[in-house]
Amino acid sequence: MEDELLQILESNPDICPEDLSKILNKDKKEIENKLKELESKGIIKKKYIINWEKIGIDRVYALIKVKVSPERGRGYDKVAERIARFNEVRAVYLISGEYDLEIIVEGKSLKEIASFVSNKLATLDGVKSTVTHFILKKYKENGEIFFEEEKDYRLKISL
Amino acid sequence: MNKLLSKIEPSGIRRFFDIIERFGDVISLGVGEPDFQVDWNIREEAIYCIEKGATRYTSNQGLLELREEISRNIVKNQKIYYDPEREILVTCGVSQGLDLALRTILNPGDEVIIIEPCYVAYKPLTILSYGRPVVLKTSEENSFKIDLDELKRKISNKTKAIILNYPNNPTGMSFSKNELKEIADIANEFNLYIISDEIYDKLTYDRKHITIAKYIKEKVIYLNGFSKAYSMTGFRIGYICCDEELLRNMLKIHQYSMLCAPTISQYAAIEALRNEEKILRKILPEYKARRNYVYKRLNEMGLKAILPDGAFYIFPSIRSIGIESEKFSERLLFEKRVAVVPGNAFGEDYKYNIRISYANDMKKLKIAMDRIEEFVKEILKLKEEIK
């Protein structure tokens, strides 16, 4: 049931346990317990994706590539984990290619991000160099499209 | 005027449909096409075709590249082989495929067995091909299964073919391996063609779809297309697979009446087949969840329904409510703003069924089910009070 449940949750994040019980033909209590279990195991996590731009609140995002020196025994983990702990850091990835880490940073202004990079990130032990790309516009994030949705062109009745 | 046309009744239900289109805020469970958009890979390919000018006629039979893809797809899914050079013809959807099949095999007065409830085109297209539709009814009590003895009784020395459609529109029911074998045996015994409309084959939820061509390939005219699994309804693209000689004769009609299927759609269809797994991975779990949900809700509110094997329809009985489906549908529309299709659109006997399409997202389905439940409760309460 787990696979099926997860698939349904992925495309219907706000579905209630009662409806899930109908779909999976299981007791509501059983579904609720399963959801709790999945949550506590960190398999599912609920989160809203907010398009702040739409209500006129500006947030600034930057995609930063970082070169770091790996550490004996722990590789890239130590420095990556240190970076990940900053609140303003939204995502951290170890990547292949010229750079080692790619991170996404959020801030209120260009200045805020610039200061984070120069004061915190670049000065970390193990960080050799950074290159910062400010994000100018978001078109799609986490599979969600941020521009105008397509309308339903179907006839109301067709046989 | 062609006298045959007088035999084709303009569907009385049309009037009801016209009313629905006038309502803006209706939740429609009457839609016979997927709610999922056409995958962008496919649309992008169609755009690219137009950009580079691949917009000319193709061979009458359709692009060989597409026929090869179709052939590979059938081998992959059904383990049977159709020769792309001689046994596959690309059509403007299953609708045209069906028309071609009937026009090719029928002589005036030949009979075609049609199993009701069924899609609306089978009878009229048979009549337009100078054939005579012979209806075999299936009933809810028997889970819309075919009674094979009754099928045999319907066969006369004029019978030329049986039309099958599974998973079925409007019931969603399919055939088991054994049923298919038995039908194939009968076709063999009486030397009949089987026109098998398997347009919903990919949308089968609890088991693998099996084509009847597996059991009696030489007598089967296999029809399929891209409208349902890939949502490509407006592309108007499908295909026929059948015996070489039949296909050669079909081509005589096709080359003069259609010339070829739309070129852009043909290229888009190649892309669809190449992305099949990715697309199905996305839509199948979602359809299955919706099917289970709607099935449960309907039965809980007292509209008895049989669990469909596939497609995106369910055909519940409204007998317990005590009003006929046209009236039921009209009132549901006016009072609750939910549109469904009256069962008698699919055969005159199905006055106490409605067809519900779950090609809608879960949120809409939930609201629609709540509204239908309210409606049913109100009617039953009123009935109780009158008593």
Coordinates of C-alpha atoms in Angstrom, one line a residue:
Chain A
M1 CA 0.0 0.0 0.0
E2 CA 2.9 2.4 0.8
D3 CA 3.9 2.9 -2.9
E4 CA 0.3 3.6 -3.9
L5 CA -0.3 5.9 -1.0
L6 CA 2.9 7.9 -1.8
Q7 CA 2.0 8.2 -5.4
I8 CA -1.5 9.6 -4.5
L9 CA 0.0 12.0 -2.0
E10 CA 2.5 13.3 -4.5
S11 CA -0.2 14.4 -6.9
N12 CA -2.8 15.3 -4.3
P13 CA -0.9 16.8 -1.4
D14 CA -4.0 18.1 0.5
I15 CA -6.1 14.9 0.3
C16 CA -7.6 13.9 3.7
P17 CA -7.2 10.5 5.4
E18 CA -10.9 9.8 4.9
D19 CA -10.6 10.1 1.1
L20 CA -7.4 8.1 1.2
S21 CA -9.2 5.3 3.0
K22 CA -11.8 5.2 0.2
I23 CA -9.2 5.1 -2.5
L24 CA -7.1 2.4 -0.8
N25 CA -10.0 0.6 0.7
K26 CA -8.5 0.7 4.2
D27 CA -9.6 1.8 7.5
K28 CA -9.3 5.5 8.2
K29 CA -7.4 4.9 11.4
E30 CA -4.9 2.7 9.6
I31 CA -4.3 5.4 7.0
E32 CA -3.8 8.0 9.7
N33 CA -1.2 5.8 11.5
K34 CA 0.5 5.2 8.2
L35 CA 0.7 8.9 7.5
K36 CA 2.2 9.6 10.9
E37 CA 4.7 6.8 10.4
L38 CA 5.7 8.2 7.0
E39 CA 6.1 11.6 8.5
S40 CA 8.2 10.5 11.5
K41 CA 10.4 8.5 9.2
G42 CA 11.0 11.6 7.1
I43 CA 9.6 9.9 4.0
I44 CA 6.9 12.7 3.6
K45 CA 7.0 16.3 4.5
K46 CA 4.4 18.9 3.8
K47 CA 5.4 22.3 2.6
Y48 CA 3.7 25.1 0.7
I49 CA 5.3 26.5 -2.4
I50 CA 4.6 30.2 -2.3
N51 CA 4.9 32.5 -5.3
W52 CA 5.7 35.7 -3.4
E53 CA 6.2 37.7 -6.5
K54 CA 2.5 37.3 -7.2
I55 CA 1.5 39.4 -4.2
G56 CA 4.2 41.9 -4.8
I57 CA 6.6 40.8 -2.1
D58 CA 10.1 40.6 -3.5
R59 CA 12.5 38.0 -2.4
V60 CA 15.9 37.6 -3.9
Y61 CA 17.4 34.3 -4.7
A62 CA 20.9 33.4 -5.8
L63 CA 22.3 30.3 -7.1
I64 CA 25.9 30.0 -5.8
K65 CA 28.5 27.6 -7.0
V66 CA 31.2 26.8 -4.5
K67 CA 34.7 25.3 -4.8
V68 CA 35.7 23.6 -1.5
S69 CA 38.6 21.5 -0.3
P70 CA 37.4 18.1 0.8
E71 CA 38.4 16.8 4.2
R72 CA 40.2 13.6 4.8
G73 CA 37.8 11.0 6.0
R74 CA 34.6 13.1 5.6
G75 CA 35.0 14.3 2.0
Y76 CA 32.6 17.2 1.3
D77 CA 30.1 16.4 4.0
K78 CA 31.5 18.6 6.8
V79 CA 31.6 21.8 4.8
A80 CA 28.4 21.1 3.0
E81 CA 26.6 20.4 6.3
R82 CA 27.9 23.6 7.8
I83 CA 26.6 25.6 4.8
A84 CA 23.3 23.8 5.0
R85 CA 22.7 25.0 8.6
F86 CA 22.4 28.6 7.6
N87 CA 18.7 29.7 7.5
E88 CA 19.2 31.7 4.4
V89 CA 20.4 28.6 2.5
R90 CA 17.4 26.9 0.8
A91 CA 19.2 24.1 -0.9
V92 CA 22.7 22.5 -1.0
Y93 CA 23.8 20.0 -3.6
L94 CA 27.1 18.2 -4.2
I95 CA 27.6 18.4 -7.9
S96 CA 29.9 17.0 -10.6
G97 CA 32.0 19.2 -12.8
E98 CA 34.1 22.3 -12.2
Y99 CA 32.5 23.3 -8.9
D100 CA 31.8 21.1 -5.9
L101 CA 28.7 22.5 -4.3
E102 CA 25.7 24.3 -5.6
I103 CA 23.6 26.2 -3.2
I104 CA 20.5 28.3 -3.3
V105 CA 20.3 31.3 -1.0
E106 CA 17.3 33.4 -0.2
G107 CA 17.4 37.0 1.0
K108 CA 15.4 40.2 1.2
S109 CA 17.7 42.2 -1.0
L110 CA 20.8 41.9 -3.2
K111 CA 22.8 43.5 -0.4
E112 CA 21.7 40.9 2.1
I113 CA 22.8 38.1 -0.1
A114 CA 26.0 39.8 -1.0
S115 CA 26.8 40.2 2.6
F116 CA 26.0 36.6 3.4
V117 CA 28.4 35.4 0.7
S118 CA 31.2 37.7 1.6
N119 CA 30.9 37.5 5.4
K120 CA 29.8 33.9 6.0
L121 CA 30.1 31.7 3.0
A122 CA 33.4 32.8 1.5
T123 CA 35.1 32.9 4.8
L124 CA 34.3 29.4 5.8
D125 CA 37.2 27.0 6.3
G126 CA 37.5 24.9 3.3
V127 CA 35.7 27.2 0.9
K128 CA 38.1 28.1 -1.9
S129 CA 36.0 30.2 -4.2
T130 CA 32.4 31.1 -5.0
V131 CA 30.5 32.4 -8.0
T132 CA 27.1 33.9 -7.5
H133 CA 24.2 34.0 -10.0
F134 CA 21.2 36.1 -8.9
I135 CA 18.0 34.5 -10.0
L136 CA 16.1 37.0 -12.1
K137 CA 12.8 35.2 -12.6
K138 CA 11.3 31.9 -11.6
Y139 CA 9.4 29.9 -14.2
K140 CA 9.2 26.5 -12.6
E141 CA 10.1 25.2 -9.2
N142 CA 9.6 21.7 -7.7
G143 CA 7.6 20.7 -10.7
E144 CA 5.2 23.7 -10.3
I145 CA 4.8 26.1 -13.2
F146 CA 4.8 29.7 -12.2
F147 CA 3.3 31.2 -15.3
E148 CA -0.2 31.2 -16.5
E149 CA -1.9 27.8 -16.3
E150 CA -3.4 26.2 -19.3
K151 CA -7.2 26.5 -19.6
D152 CA -9.4 23.4 -20.0
Y153 CA -10.4 23.4 -23.7
R154 CA -12.6 20.3 -23.4
L155 CA -16.2 20.4 -24.4
K156 CA -18.4 19.9 -21.3
I157 CA -19.9 16.8 -22.8
S158 CA -18.4 14.3 -25.2
L159 CA -19.3 10.7 -25.7
Chain B
M1 CA -31.1 12.8 -49.6
N2 CA -29.5 9.5 -48.7
K3 CA -32.3 7.3 -47.4
L4 CA -30.1 5.7 -44.9
L5 CA -29.8 8.9 -43.0
S6 CA -33.5 8.7 -42.1
K7 CA -32.6 5.6 -40.1
I8 CA -30.1 7.4 -38.0
E9 CA -31.9 9.2 -35.2
P10 CA -30.5 12.5 -34.2
S11 CA -29.7 11.8 -30.6
G12 CA -32.4 13.3 -28.4
I13 CA -29.7 13.8 -25.8
R14 CA -28.1 16.4 -28.0
R15 CA -30.6 18.9 -26.7
F16 CA -29.6 18.2 -23.1
F17 CA -25.9 18.6 -24.1
D18 CA -26.6 22.0 -25.7
I19 CA -28.1 23.1 -22.4
I20 CA -25.0 22.0 -20.5
E21 CA -22.7 24.1 -22.6
R22 CA -24.7 27.2 -21.6
F23 CA -23.9 26.7 -17.9
G24 CA -20.6 28.3 -16.9
D25 CA -20.1 27.0 -13.4
V26 CA -20.9 23.3 -13.9
I27 CA -18.6 20.5 -12.9
S28 CA -18.8 18.1 -15.8
L29 CA -18.5 14.4 -15.3
G30 CA -19.7 14.0 -18.9
V31 CA -16.4 14.4 -20.6
G32 CA -15.1 11.6 -22.8
E33 CA -11.5 12.8 -23.0
P34 CA -8.7 12.9 -20.5
D35 CA -8.1 15.9 -18.2
F36 CA -4.3 15.4 -18.4
Q37 CA -2.8 17.8 -20.9
V38 CA -0.9 16.3 -23.9
D39 CA 2.7 15.8 -22.7
W40 CA 4.9 18.7 -23.7
N41 CA 7.3 16.3 -25.6
I42 CA 4.5 15.5 -28.0
R43 CA 3.3 19.1 -28.4
E44 CA 6.8 20.3 -28.9
E45 CA 7.4 17.7 -31.6
A46 CA 4.2 18.9 -33.4
I47 CA 5.4 22.5 -33.2
Y48 CA 8.9 21.5 -34.5
C49 CA 7.2 19.8 -37.5
I50 CA 5.4 22.9 -38.4
E51 CA 8.6 25.0 -38.0
K52 CA 10.7 22.8 -40.2
G53 CA 8.0 22.4 -42.8
A54 CA 7.2 18.7 -42.3
T55 CA 3.7 19.4 -43.3
R56 CA 3.2 17.6 -46.6
Y57 CA 1.2 14.6 -47.5
T58 CA 2.5 11.3 -46.2
S59 CA 2.0 7.9 -47.9
N60 CA -1.6 6.8 -47.8
Q61 CA -0.8 4.2 -45.3
G62 CA 0.9 6.7 -43.0
L63 CA 4.6 7.4 -42.2
L64 CA 6.5 4.1 -42.2
E65 CA 8.4 5.4 -39.2
L66 CA 5.2 5.6 -37.3
R67 CA 4.0 2.2 -38.4
E68 CA 7.2 0.7 -37.3
E69 CA 6.9 2.4 -33.9
I70 CA 3.3 1.0 -33.6
S71 CA 4.4 -2.4 -34.6
R72 CA 7.2 -2.4 -31.9
N73 CA 4.7 -1.1 -29.3
I74 CA 2.3 -4.0 -30.0
V75 CA 5.1 -6.5 -29.8
K76 CA 6.2 -5.0 -26.5
N77 CA 2.8 -4.9 -24.9
Q78 CA 1.0 -7.8 -26.5
K79 CA 3.7 -10.1 -27.9
I80 CA 2.1 -10.2 -31.3
Y81 CA 3.6 -8.9 -34.6
Y82 CA 2.0 -6.8 -37.2
D83 CA 4.0 -6.1 -40.3
P84 CA 4.4 -2.3 -40.6
E85 CA 4.6 -2.6 -44.4
R86 CA 1.5 -4.6 -45.0
E87 CA -0.7 -4.9 -41.9
I88 CA -0.8 -1.4 -40.3
L89 CA -2.7 1.6 -41.5
V90 CA -2.7 5.0 -39.8
T91 CA -6.1 6.6 -39.5
C92 CA -7.8 9.8 -38.3
G93 CA -8.6 8.3 -35.0
V94 CA -10.5 5.1 -34.2
S95 CA -13.6 6.7 -35.5
Q96 CA -12.3 6.6 -39.1
G97 CA -10.8 3.2 -38.5
L98 CA -14.1 1.8 -37.6
D99 CA -15.8 3.4 -40.6
L100 CA -13.1 1.9 -42.9
A101 CA -13.4 -1.5 -41.3
L102 CA -17.2 -1.6 -41.7
R103 CA -17.1 -0.2 -45.3
T104 CA -14.5 -2.8 -46.2
I105 CA -16.2 -5.9 -44.9
L106 CA -19.9 -5.3 -45.3
N107 CA -22.2 -6.0 -48.2
P108 CA -25.7 -4.6 -48.2
G109 CA -27.8 -6.4 -45.6
D110 CA -24.9 -8.0 -43.7
E111 CA -25.4 -8.1 -40.0
V112 CA -23.0 -6.8 -37.3
I113 CA -23.4 -7.8 -33.7
I114 CA -23.1 -4.8 -31.4
I115 CA -22.9 -5.3 -27.7
E116 CA -24.7 -2.7 -25.6
P117 CA -24.2 -0.6 -23.7
C118 CA -21.7 0.8 -26.1
Y119 CA -20.1 3.9 -27.7
V120 CA -22.6 5.8 -29.9
A121 CA -20.9 5.4 -33.2
Y122 CA -21.2 1.6 -33.8
K123 CA -24.8 1.4 -34.8
P124 CA -24.9 4.5 -37.1
L125 CA -21.7 3.6 -38.9
T126 CA -22.9 0.1 -39.5
I127 CA -26.1 1.5 -41.0
L128 CA -24.2 3.9 -43.2
S129 CA -22.2 1.0 -44.5
Y130 CA -25.5 -0.7 -45.6
G131 CA -25.2 -3.1 -42.7
R132 CA -27.8 -4.1 -40.1
P133 CA -26.9 -3.7 -36.5
V134 CA -28.0 -6.7 -34.3
V135 CA -27.9 -5.7 -30.7
L136 CA -26.7 -8.0 -27.9
K137 CA -27.6 -6.6 -24.6
T138 CA -25.6 -7.0 -21.4
S139 CA -26.9 -6.2 -18.1
E140 CA -25.8 -4.9 -14.8
E141 CA -27.0 -8.1 -13.0
N142 CA -24.4 -10.0 -15.0
S143 CA -21.7 -7.4 -14.5
F144 CA -22.2 -6.4 -18.2
K145 CA -20.7 -9.8 -19.2
I146 CA -21.6 -11.4 -22.6
D147 CA -23.9 -14.4 -22.5
L148 CA -22.1 -16.6 -25.0
D149 CA -25.2 -18.7 -25.8
E150 CA -27.1 -15.6 -26.5
L151 CA -24.3 -14.4 -28.7
K152 CA -24.5 -17.6 -30.7
R153 CA -28.3 -17.2 -31.0
K154 CA -27.8 -13.7 -32.5
I155 CA -25.6 -15.1 -35.3
S156 CA -27.3 -15.8 -38.6
N157 CA -26.0 -16.6 -42.0
K158 CA -25.9 -12.9 -42.7
T159 CA -23.6 -12.1 -39.7
K160 CA -20.3 -10.7 -40.8
A161 CA -18.7 -9.3 -37.7
I162 CA -18.9 -8.6 -34.0
I163 CA -17.8 -5.2 -32.6
L164 CA -16.0 -5.4 -29.3
N165 CA -14.9 -2.4 -27.2
Y166 CA -12.9 -3.1 -24.1
P167 CA -12.2 -1.6 -21.6
N168 CA -15.7 -0.4 -22.4
N169 CA -17.2 3.0 -22.8
P170 CA -19.5 3.5 -20.8
T171 CA -19.0 0.7 -18.3
G172 CA -15.2 0.5 -18.0
M173 CA -15.6 -3.3 -18.0
S174 CA -13.0 -5.5 -19.8
F175 CA -12.8 -9.1 -20.8
S176 CA -10.8 -11.9 -19.1
K177 CA -8.4 -14.1 -21.0
N178 CA -11.0 -16.9 -21.0
E179 CA -13.8 -14.8 -22.2
L180 CA -11.6 -13.5 -25.1
K181 CA -10.7 -17.1 -26.0
E182 CA -14.4 -18.1 -26.0
I183 CA -15.4 -15.2 -28.2
A184 CA -12.5 -16.0 -30.5
D185 CA -13.7 -19.6 -30.7
I186 CA -17.2 -18.5 -31.7
A187 CA -15.8 -16.1 -34.3
N188 CA -13.7 -19.0 -35.7
E189 CA -16.6 -21.4 -35.7
F190 CA -19.0 -19.0 -37.5
N191 CA -16.3 -17.4 -39.6
L192 CA -16.9 -13.8 -38.3
Y193 CA -14.6 -10.8 -38.2
I194 CA -14.0 -9.2 -34.8
I195 CA -13.7 -5.5 -35.0
S196 CA -11.9 -4.8 -31.7
D197 CA -11.9 -1.2 -30.5
E198 CA -9.2 -1.2 -27.8
I199 CA -8.7 2.5 -27.6
Y200 CA -8.7 2.4 -23.7
D201 CA -6.3 -0.6 -23.5
K202 CA -3.5 1.3 -21.8
L203 CA -5.9 2.6 -19.1
T204 CA -6.4 -0.8 -17.4
Y205 CA -5.8 -0.7 -13.7
D206 CA -5.6 -4.1 -12.0
R207 CA -4.3 -6.4 -14.7
K208 CA -2.7 -6.3 -18.1
H209 CA -4.9 -5.7 -21.1
I210 CA -4.9 -8.6 -23.6
T211 CA -5.9 -8.0 -27.2
I212 CA -8.2 -10.6 -28.7
A213 CA -5.9 -10.6 -31.7
K214 CA -3.7 -12.8 -29.6
Y215 CA -6.2 -15.6 -30.1
I216 CA -7.5 -15.1 -33.6
K217 CA -5.3 -12.7 -35.3
E218 CA -6.3 -13.4 -38.9
K219 CA -10.0 -12.5 -38.2
V220 CA -9.4 -9.5 -36.0
I221 CA -9.5 -5.9 -37.1
Y222 CA -7.6 -4.2 -34.3
L223 CA -8.4 -0.5 -33.7
N224 CA -6.4 1.7 -31.5
G225 CA -5.3 5.3 -31.3
F226 CA -3.7 8.1 -29.3
S227 CA -6.7 9.9 -27.9
K228 CA -7.0 8.3 -24.5
A229 CA -3.7 7.2 -23.2
Y230 CA -1.9 10.3 -24.6
S231 CA -4.8 12.7 -24.4
M232 CA -4.3 13.5 -28.1
T233 CA -8.0 13.8 -28.9
G234 CA -7.8 16.8 -31.1
F235 CA -4.8 15.4 -33.1
R236 CA -7.2 12.9 -34.6
I237 CA -4.8 10.0 -34.9
G238 CA -5.2 6.3 -34.6
Y239 CA -4.5 3.1 -36.5
I240 CA -5.8 -0.2 -37.8
C241 CA -4.0 -3.5 -37.7
C242 CA -5.3 -6.4 -39.6
D243 CA -4.8 -9.0 -42.3
E244 CA -2.9 -7.9 -45.4
E245 CA -5.6 -8.5 -47.9
L246 CA -8.2 -6.6 -45.8
L247 CA -5.8 -3.8 -45.3
R248 CA -5.2 -3.5 -49.1
N249 CA -8.9 -3.2 -49.6
M250 CA -9.3 -0.6 -46.8
L251 CA -6.5 1.4 -48.4
K252 CA -8.7 1.7 -51.6
I253 CA -11.2 3.6 -49.5
H254 CA -8.8 5.5 -47.4
Q255 CA -6.6 6.8 -50.3
Y256 CA -9.6 8.4 -51.9
S257 CA -11.6 9.6 -48.9
M258 CA -8.9 10.7 -46.5
L259 CA -5.6 10.5 -48.5
C260 CA -3.6 10.3 -45.3
A261 CA -3.9 11.1 -41.6
P262 CA -2.7 14.6 -40.6
T263 CA 1.1 14.7 -41.0
I264 CA 1.7 16.8 -37.9
S265 CA -0.3 14.3 -35.8
Q266 CA 1.6 11.4 -37.3
Y267 CA 4.9 12.9 -36.2
A268 CA 3.5 13.7 -32.8
A269 CA 2.3 10.1 -32.5
I270 CA 5.8 8.8 -33.0
E271 CA 6.9 11.0 -30.1
A272 CA 4.0 9.7 -28.0
L273 CA 5.0 6.1 -28.4
R274 CA 8.6 6.9 -27.6
N275 CA 7.4 8.5 -24.3
E276 CA 4.8 5.9 -23.5
E277 CA 6.3 4.7 -20.2
K278 CA 6.9 8.1 -18.8
I279 CA 3.4 9.3 -19.6
L280 CA 1.7 6.2 -18.3
R281 CA 3.7 6.3 -15.1
K282 CA 2.2 9.7 -14.4
I283 CA -1.4 9.1 -15.3
L284 CA -2.2 5.5 -14.3
P285 CA -1.9 5.8 -10.5
E286 CA -4.0 8.9 -10.6
Y287 CA -6.8 7.4 -12.7
K288 CA -6.8 4.3 -10.5
A289 CA -7.0 6.4 -7.3
R290 CA -9.9 8.3 -8.8
R291 CA -11.7 5.2 -10.0
N292 CA -11.5 3.7 -6.5
Y293 CA -12.7 6.9 -4.9
V294 CA -15.7 7.4 -7.2
Y295 CA -16.6 3.7 -7.0
K296 CA -16.7 3.8 -3.2
R297 CA -18.5 7.1 -3.0
L298 CA -21.2 6.1 -5.4
N299 CA -21.9 2.7 -3.7
E300 CA -21.9 4.4 -0.3
M301 CA -24.6 6.8 -1.4
G302 CA -26.7 4.0 -2.8
L303 CA -25.9 4.3 -6.5
K304 CA -24.8 0.8 -7.1
A305 CA -21.8 0.6 -9.4
I306 CA -19.6 -2.2 -10.6
L307 CA -15.8 -1.6 -10.2
P308 CA -14.6 -0.8 -13.7
D309 CA -11.5 -2.6 -15.1
G310 CA -10.3 0.4 -17.1
A311 CA -11.1 3.5 -19.2
F312 CA -12.2 6.5 -17.1
Y313 CA -15.9 5.8 -16.8
I314 CA -18.2 4.2 -14.3
F315 CA -21.8 3.4 -15.0
P316 CA -23.8 3.3 -11.8
S317 CA -27.4 2.3 -11.5
I318 CA -29.9 5.0 -10.3
R319 CA -32.8 2.5 -10.1
S320 CA -32.9 2.9 -6.3
I321 CA -33.7 6.6 -6.8
G322 CA -36.7 5.9 -9.0
I323 CA -36.3 8.4 -11.7
E324 CA -35.1 7.8 -15.2
S325 CA -31.6 8.9 -16.2
E326 CA -32.6 11.7 -18.5
K327 CA -34.7 13.4 -15.9
F328 CA -32.1 12.6 -13.2
S329 CA -29.3 14.1 -15.3
E330 CA -31.3 17.2 -16.1
R331 CA -32.3 17.8 -12.5
L332 CA -28.8 17.2 -11.3
L333 CA -27.6 19.8 -13.7
F334 CA -30.2 22.4 -12.8
E335 CA -30.2 21.8 -9.0
K336 CA -26.6 20.9 -8.3
R337 CA -24.6 22.0 -11.3
V338 CA -23.1 18.6 -12.0
A339 CA -23.3 17.2 -15.5
V340 CA -23.4 13.4 -16.2
V341 CA -24.5 11.5 -19.3
P342 CA -27.8 9.6 -19.2
G343 CA -27.4 5.9 -19.7
N344 CA -29.8 5.6 -22.6
A345 CA -27.2 7.5 -24.8
F346 CA -25.4 4.1 -24.9
G347 CA -28.4 1.9 -25.5
E348 CA -32.2 2.4 -25.0
D349 CA -32.3 -0.2 -22.2
Y350 CA -30.1 1.8 -19.9
K351 CA -32.6 4.2 -18.7
Y352 CA -31.6 3.6 -15.1
N353 CA -27.8 4.2 -15.4
I354 CA -25.7 7.3 -15.7
R355 CA -22.2 7.5 -17.1
I356 CA -19.7 9.3 -14.9
S357 CA -16.3 10.2 -16.3
Y358 CA -13.6 10.5 -13.7
A359 CA -11.3 12.4 -16.1
N360 CA -11.3 15.3 -13.5
D361 CA -8.9 16.1 -10.7
M362 CA -9.6 14.7 -7.2
K363 CA -10.7 18.0 -5.9
K364 CA -13.4 18.4 -8.5
L365 CA -14.5 14.8 -8.1
K366 CA -14.9 15.2 -4.4
I367 CA -17.1 18.3 -4.8
A368 CA -19.1 16.5 -7.5
M369 CA -19.6 13.4 -5.4
D370 CA -20.7 15.6 -2.4
R371 CA -23.3 17.3 -4.7
I372 CA -24.6 14.1 -6.1
E373 CA -24.9 12.6 -2.6
E374 CA -26.9 15.7 -1.5
F375 CA -29.1 15.4 -4.5
V376 CA -29.8 11.7 -4.0
K377 CA -30.5 12.3 -0.3
E378 CA -33.0 15.1 -1.1
I379 CA -34.9 13.0 -3.6
L380 CA -35.0 10.0 -1.3
K381 CA -36.2 12.2 1.6
L382 CA -39.0 13.7 -0.5
K383 CA -40.0 10.2 -1.6
E384 CA -40.2 9.1 2.0
E385 CA -42.4 12.1 2.9
I386 CA -44.8 11.5 0.0
K387 CA -45.3 8.0 1.3

